[in-house]
């Protein structure tokens, strides 16, 4: 069997919107992900923006709802859109079937607690296995940026801050900015990493940013009508962390916007152009 099995391929803005399956050694299950290749990819390797989705999502939410492909085609940037968690009959889920833990809620961590440790290694899958796979099998260069929404915004910020030099830039929509201090984060981190909160800090963007100054370009958009803003997202913790370390981030509060893909679709062009400045120096 080839490393990648193509399961969908559609023409879009002169490029191709595709979906693949593969056997993940990291997650020990069969995984699916989506890729948009711009027209330029027929002529040369192109840089990629990795998009990490939020709770309950799969790789198809962003590709269907965000409207990012038109500008990605114009700029010559690929979009790599992984799933949010391991999948399959043998992959454990929340025993009560809750939406905020287990399937669809991998939180982009490397789990250490049974029964999740075998499969829930999403941090290594996104930061290591998947880039190596797509760069070997598709016309992608090694230049990459990362972005995401909500739980995916958390994952994008954490990976960019930890994997120094791997990403040219990072952005996020409505990220879970301080998961060690919010209900979604505390539930997930306890379940995947155990009760020792010192282990959680590696997966908290506000903690990481406060500890070390970064020169990485960071853009964050947050709607002020977001129903999860006060209890779960806590962008003020991210702003305070950036000030504590002397890091420059651009945090924009967008009046009237909520947590939905309508918000993402409204500002995705800004984020693509932001990343293009670093992925494509001539842009």
Tab-separated table of C-alpha atoms in Angstrom:
chain	number	residue	atom	x	y	z
A	1	UNK	CA	0.000	0.000	0.000
A	2	UNK	CA	1.361	3.488	-0.828
A	3	UNK	CA	2.225	5.845	2.013
A	4	UNK	CA	-0.759	8.020	1.079
A	5	UNK	CA	-4.072	6.777	-0.295
A	6	UNK	CA	-6.028	9.514	-2.050
A	7	UNK	CA	-9.733	9.287	-1.251
A	8	UNK	CA	-10.964	12.557	-2.754
A	9	UNK	CA	-9.671	15.012	-5.378
A	10	UNK	CA	-11.578	18.060	-6.631
A	11	UNK	CA	-10.592	20.992	-8.814
A	12	UNK	CA	-10.782	24.304	-6.977
A	13	UNK	CA	-9.520	27.761	-8.028
A	14	UNK	CA	-7.159	26.138	-10.501
A	15	UNK	CA	-5.644	23.932	-7.815
A	16	UNK	CA	-6.758	20.723	-6.134
A	17	UNK	CA	-8.636	20.054	-2.910
A	18	UNK	CA	-7.684	16.544	-1.836
A	19	UNK	CA	-8.248	14.140	1.020
A	20	UNK	CA	-5.876	11.342	1.998
A	21	UNK	CA	-5.710	8.326	4.293
A	22	UNK	CA	-2.592	6.779	5.764
A	23	UNK	CA	-1.426	4.480	8.530
A	24	UNK	CA	0.058	6.572	11.327
A	25	UNK	CA	2.885	4.966	13.267
A	26	UNK	CA	2.676	7.719	15.862
A	27	UNK	CA	-1.044	7.328	16.528
A	28	UNK	CA	-1.209	3.602	15.731
A	29	UNK	CA	-4.376	3.977	13.680
A	30	UNK	CA	-5.619	4.937	10.227
A	31	UNK	CA	-5.795	8.719	9.772
A	32	UNK	CA	-7.351	11.109	7.279
A	33	UNK	CA	-6.297	14.641	6.418
A	34	UNK	CA	-7.019	17.233	3.745
A	35	UNK	CA	-4.662	19.234	1.544
A	36	UNK	CA	-5.240	22.113	-0.826
A	37	UNK	CA	-2.541	22.427	-3.481
A	38	UNK	CA	-2.481	25.762	-5.346
A	39	UNK	CA	-1.911	25.890	-9.121
A	40	UNK	CA	1.777	26.738	-8.584
A	41	UNK	CA	2.302	23.262	-7.105
A	42	UNK	CA	2.231	21.804	-10.618
A	43	UNK	CA	5.454	23.697	-11.346
A	44	UNK	CA	7.425	23.702	-8.085
A	45	UNK	CA	7.333	22.824	-4.406
A	46	UNK	CA	5.243	25.304	-2.425
A	47	UNK	CA	5.210	26.311	1.269
A	48	UNK	CA	2.357	25.193	3.487
A	49	UNK	CA	0.092	26.594	6.162
A	50	UNK	CA	-0.961	23.928	8.650
A	51	UNK	CA	-4.447	24.452	10.071
A	52	UNK	CA	-5.466	22.877	13.393
A	53	UNK	CA	-9.202	22.677	14.004
A	54	UNK	CA	-11.179	22.873	17.226
A	55	UNK	CA	-13.332	20.629	19.379
A	56	UNK	CA	-15.688	18.231	17.547
A	57	UNK	CA	-14.140	19.063	14.158
A	58	UNK	CA	-12.453	16.889	11.541
A	59	UNK	CA	-10.161	17.868	8.677
A	60	UNK	CA	-13.204	18.795	6.573
A	61	UNK	CA	-14.573	21.709	8.617
A	62	UNK	CA	-11.943	24.219	7.588
A	63	UNK	CA	-11.768	23.141	3.947
A	64	UNK	CA	-15.552	23.466	3.540
A	65	UNK	CA	-16.329	26.545	5.645
A	66	UNK	CA	-13.382	28.949	5.870
A	67	UNK	CA	-13.094	29.985	2.228
A	68	UNK	CA	-9.306	29.986	2.373
A	69	UNK	CA	-8.541	28.291	-0.937
A	70	UNK	CA	-9.162	31.253	-3.244
A	71	UNK	CA	-6.396	33.367	-1.728
A	72	UNK	CA	-4.163	30.354	-1.105
A	73	UNK	CA	-4.352	29.687	-4.844
A	74	UNK	CA	-3.412	33.297	-5.608
A	75	UNK	CA	-0.524	33.352	-3.130
A	76	UNK	CA	0.845	29.915	-3.992
A	77	UNK	CA	0.475	28.469	-0.492
A	78	UNK	CA	-0.703	24.931	0.267
A	79	UNK	CA	-3.120	24.233	3.106
A	80	UNK	CA	-2.515	21.108	5.188
A	81	UNK	CA	-5.507	20.280	7.386
A	82	UNK	CA	-5.136	17.354	9.808
A	83	UNK	CA	-7.806	15.724	11.937
A	84	UNK	CA	-8.208	16.738	15.578
A	85	UNK	CA	-7.631	13.341	17.189
A	86	UNK	CA	-6.903	9.691	16.441
A	87	UNK	CA	-9.856	7.680	15.096
A	88	UNK	CA	-10.930	4.069	14.885
A	89	UNK	CA	-12.735	1.308	16.749
A	90	UNK	CA	-9.737	0.612	18.992
A	91	UNK	CA	-9.143	4.265	19.901
A	92	UNK	CA	-10.559	5.077	23.373
A	93	UNK	CA	-13.146	7.823	23.764
A	94	UNK	CA	-14.601	9.711	26.693
A	95	UNK	CA	-16.520	7.061	28.657
A	96	UNK	CA	-19.517	9.402	28.939
A	97	UNK	CA	-19.388	10.466	25.293
A	98	UNK	CA	-18.637	14.111	26.079
A	99	UNK	CA	-17.670	16.401	23.209
A	100	UNK	CA	-14.691	17.996	24.971
A	101	UNK	CA	-12.560	14.890	25.555
A	102	UNK	CA	-11.592	11.868	23.497
A	103	UNK	CA	-12.565	11.558	19.833
A	104	UNK	CA	-12.584	14.994	18.213
A	105	UNK	CA	-10.796	16.464	21.226
A	106	UNK	CA	-7.187	15.300	21.143
A	107	UNK	CA	-5.955	18.710	22.375
A	108	UNK	CA	-2.702	18.306	20.414
A	109	UNK	CA	-0.817	16.748	23.332
A	110	UNK	CA	1.235	13.576	23.777
A	111	UNK	CA	-0.860	11.645	26.274
A	112	UNK	CA	0.879	9.775	29.076
A	113	UNK	CA	-2.153	8.311	30.873
A	114	UNK	CA	-3.815	4.969	30.136
A	115	UNK	CA	-5.774	4.150	28.059
A	116	UNK	CA	-5.019	7.223	25.950
A	117	UNK	CA	-1.215	7.102	25.747
A	118	UNK	CA	-1.161	4.429	23.021
A	119	UNK	CA	-3.016	6.530	20.447
A	120	UNK	CA	-3.290	10.145	21.629
A	121	UNK	CA	0.121	11.407	20.510
A	122	UNK	CA	-1.233	14.321	18.497
A	123	UNK	CA	1.638	16.689	19.293
A	124	UNK	CA	4.209	14.406	17.674
A	125	UNK	CA	1.852	13.512	14.835
A	126	UNK	CA	1.286	17.139	13.832
A	127	UNK	CA	4.765	18.484	14.500
A	128	UNK	CA	6.812	15.530	13.197
A	129	UNK	CA	5.124	12.633	11.409
A	130	UNK	CA	2.663	14.504	9.201
A	131	UNK	CA	5.102	17.163	7.883
A	132	UNK	CA	7.684	14.497	7.049
A	133	UNK	CA	5.031	12.478	5.214
A	134	UNK	CA	3.514	15.267	3.126
A	135	UNK	CA	6.865	16.833	2.277
A	136	UNK	CA	8.043	13.461	0.978
A	137	UNK	CA	4.882	12.594	-0.953
A	138	UNK	CA	3.517	15.959	-2.171
A	139	UNK	CA	5.009	19.024	-3.895
A	140	UNK	CA	5.615	20.871	-0.632
A	141	UNK	CA	8.741	22.680	0.476
A	142	UNK	CA	10.029	22.571	4.036
A	143	UNK	CA	8.791	26.124	4.700
A	144	UNK	CA	5.684	26.021	6.867
A	145	UNK	CA	3.512	28.176	9.096
A	146	UNK	CA	0.773	27.117	11.498
A	147	UNK	CA	-2.638	28.400	12.507
A	148	UNK	CA	-5.789	27.142	14.182
A	149	UNK	CA	-9.081	27.796	15.910
A	150	UNK	CA	-10.041	27.343	19.571
A	151	UNK	CA	-8.477	24.018	20.665
A	152	UNK	CA	-6.540	24.211	17.393
A	153	UNK	CA	-5.406	27.741	18.181
A	154	UNK	CA	-4.046	26.375	21.443
A	155	UNK	CA	-2.227	23.617	19.539
A	156	UNK	CA	-0.813	25.987	16.943
A	157	UNK	CA	0.557	28.425	19.528
A	158	UNK	CA	2.075	25.673	21.669
A	159	UNK	CA	3.783	23.941	18.747
A	160	UNK	CA	5.125	27.166	17.308
A	161	UNK	CA	6.528	28.244	20.682
A	162	UNK	CA	8.067	24.852	21.446
A	163	UNK	CA	9.320	23.804	18.014
A	164	UNK	CA	11.776	26.664	17.614
A	165	UNK	CA	12.692	27.270	13.994
A	166	UNK	CA	10.090	24.889	12.569
A	167	UNK	CA	7.478	27.504	11.655
A	168	UNK	CA	7.913	30.881	9.994
A	169	UNK	CA	4.877	32.355	11.801
A	170	UNK	CA	1.833	31.409	13.856
A	171	UNK	CA	-1.709	32.718	14.094
A	172	UNK	CA	-4.865	31.743	15.932
A	173	UNK	CA	-8.573	32.428	16.039
A	174	UNK	CA	-10.166	32.331	19.509
A	175	UNK	CA	-7.429	30.146	20.998
A	176	UNK	CA	-7.684	28.400	24.353
A	177	UNK	CA	-4.894	30.631	25.578
A	178	UNK	CA	-4.442	29.410	29.154
A	179	UNK	CA	-5.717	25.802	29.314
A	180	UNK	CA	-4.316	25.090	32.771
A	181	UNK	CA	-6.821	27.658	34.075
A	182	UNK	CA	-10.012	26.845	32.164
A	183	UNK	CA	-12.523	23.950	32.351
A	184	UNK	CA	-11.874	22.562	28.853
A	185	UNK	CA	-8.136	22.566	29.406
A	186	UNK	CA	-8.143	21.181	32.933
A	187	UNK	CA	-10.391	18.284	31.925
A	188	UNK	CA	-8.285	17.392	28.888
A	189	UNK	CA	-4.901	17.825	30.551
A	190	UNK	CA	-5.933	15.772	33.559
A	191	UNK	CA	-7.270	12.974	31.388
A	192	UNK	CA	-4.325	12.857	28.989
A	193	UNK	CA	-1.420	13.845	31.276
A	194	UNK	CA	-2.519	13.000	34.821
A	195	UNK	CA	-2.986	14.995	38.009
A	196	UNK	CA	0.516	16.522	38.210
A	197	UNK	CA	-0.074	20.049	36.943
A	198	UNK	CA	3.631	20.653	36.379
A	199	UNK	CA	3.330	18.389	33.327
A	200	UNK	CA	0.576	20.560	31.902
A	201	UNK	CA	2.719	23.651	31.474
A	202	UNK	CA	4.363	22.359	28.282
A	203	UNK	CA	0.933	22.626	26.663
A	204	UNK	CA	-0.061	26.110	27.787
A	205	UNK	CA	0.818	28.939	25.402
A	206	UNK	CA	0.540	31.608	28.105
A	207	UNK	CA	2.975	29.762	30.367
A	208	UNK	CA	5.414	29.135	27.518
A	209	UNK	CA	5.269	32.725	26.284
A	210	UNK	CA	5.779	34.162	29.774
A	211	UNK	CA	8.879	32.006	30.320
A	212	UNK	CA	10.761	32.830	27.133
A	213	UNK	CA	10.868	35.803	24.807
A	214	UNK	CA	10.132	34.914	21.206
A	215	UNK	CA	10.684	36.813	17.984
A	216	UNK	CA	8.241	34.560	16.137
A	217	UNK	CA	5.527	36.586	14.356
A	218	UNK	CA	2.237	35.940	16.186
A	219	UNK	CA	-1.259	37.102	15.180
A	220	UNK	CA	-4.344	36.333	17.303
A	221	UNK	CA	-7.931	37.323	16.535
A	222	UNK	CA	-10.655	37.082	19.178
A	223	UNK	CA	-14.304	38.040	18.858
A	224	UNK	CA	-15.762	39.975	21.783
A	225	UNK	CA	-19.159	38.269	21.341
A	226	UNK	CA	-17.621	34.815	21.691
A	227	UNK	CA	-19.734	32.767	24.098
A	228	UNK	CA	-16.602	31.022	25.438
A	229	UNK	CA	-14.479	34.145	25.870
A	230	UNK	CA	-14.471	34.672	29.645
A	231	UNK	CA	-14.589	31.101	30.928
A	232	UNK	CA	-12.549	29.136	28.391
A	233	UNK	CA	-10.378	31.297	26.123
A	234	UNK	CA	-8.718	33.941	28.325
A	235	UNK	CA	-6.797	36.007	25.745
A	236	UNK	CA	-5.823	38.408	28.524
A	237	UNK	CA	-3.496	35.704	29.881
A	238	UNK	CA	-1.729	35.531	26.533
A	239	UNK	CA	-1.364	39.307	26.389
A	240	UNK	CA	0.023	39.428	29.925
A	241	UNK	CA	2.487	36.646	29.088
A	242	UNK	CA	3.761	38.475	26.035
A	243	UNK	CA	4.320	41.619	28.084
A	244	UNK	CA	6.090	39.661	30.822
A	245	UNK	CA	8.600	38.160	28.396
A	246	UNK	CA	8.922	41.191	26.143
A	247	UNK	CA	7.500	39.285	23.173
A	248	UNK	CA	5.612	41.158	20.491
A	249	UNK	CA	2.274	39.609	19.556
A	250	UNK	CA	-0.611	41.174	17.683
A	251	UNK	CA	-3.840	40.467	19.572
A	252	UNK	CA	-6.941	41.915	17.912
A	253	UNK	CA	-10.342	41.989	19.600
A	254	UNK	CA	-12.978	41.981	16.876
A	255	UNK	CA	-16.280	43.640	17.897
A	256	UNK	CA	-19.438	41.583	17.477
A	257	UNK	CA	-17.836	38.326	16.314
A	258	UNK	CA	-18.524	34.976	17.942
A	259	UNK	CA	-16.782	31.577	17.992
A	260	UNK	CA	-18.117	30.290	14.669
A	261	UNK	CA	-16.672	29.752	11.209
A	262	UNK	CA	-18.386	32.991	10.165
A	263	UNK	CA	-15.705	34.676	12.269
A	264	UNK	CA	-12.929	32.630	10.689
A	265	UNK	CA	-14.202	33.282	7.166
A	266	UNK	CA	-14.305	37.016	7.885
A	267	UNK	CA	-10.597	37.268	8.755
A	268	UNK	CA	-8.910	34.276	7.113
A	269	UNK	CA	-7.616	36.509	4.316
A	270	UNK	CA	-5.782	38.650	6.881
A	271	UNK	CA	-4.183	35.534	8.338
A	272	UNK	CA	-3.121	34.132	4.969
A	273	UNK	CA	-1.531	37.446	3.978
A	274	UNK	CA	0.161	37.622	7.398
A	275	UNK	CA	1.740	34.194	6.884
A	276	UNK	CA	2.622	34.954	3.266
A	277	UNK	CA	4.930	37.740	4.433
A	278	UNK	CA	7.122	35.119	6.117
A	279	UNK	CA	6.537	32.091	3.901
A	280	UNK	CA	6.999	34.173	0.767
A	281	UNK	CA	9.414	37.061	1.518
A	282	UNK	CA	8.461	38.799	-1.726
A	283	UNK	CA	4.765	39.042	-0.716
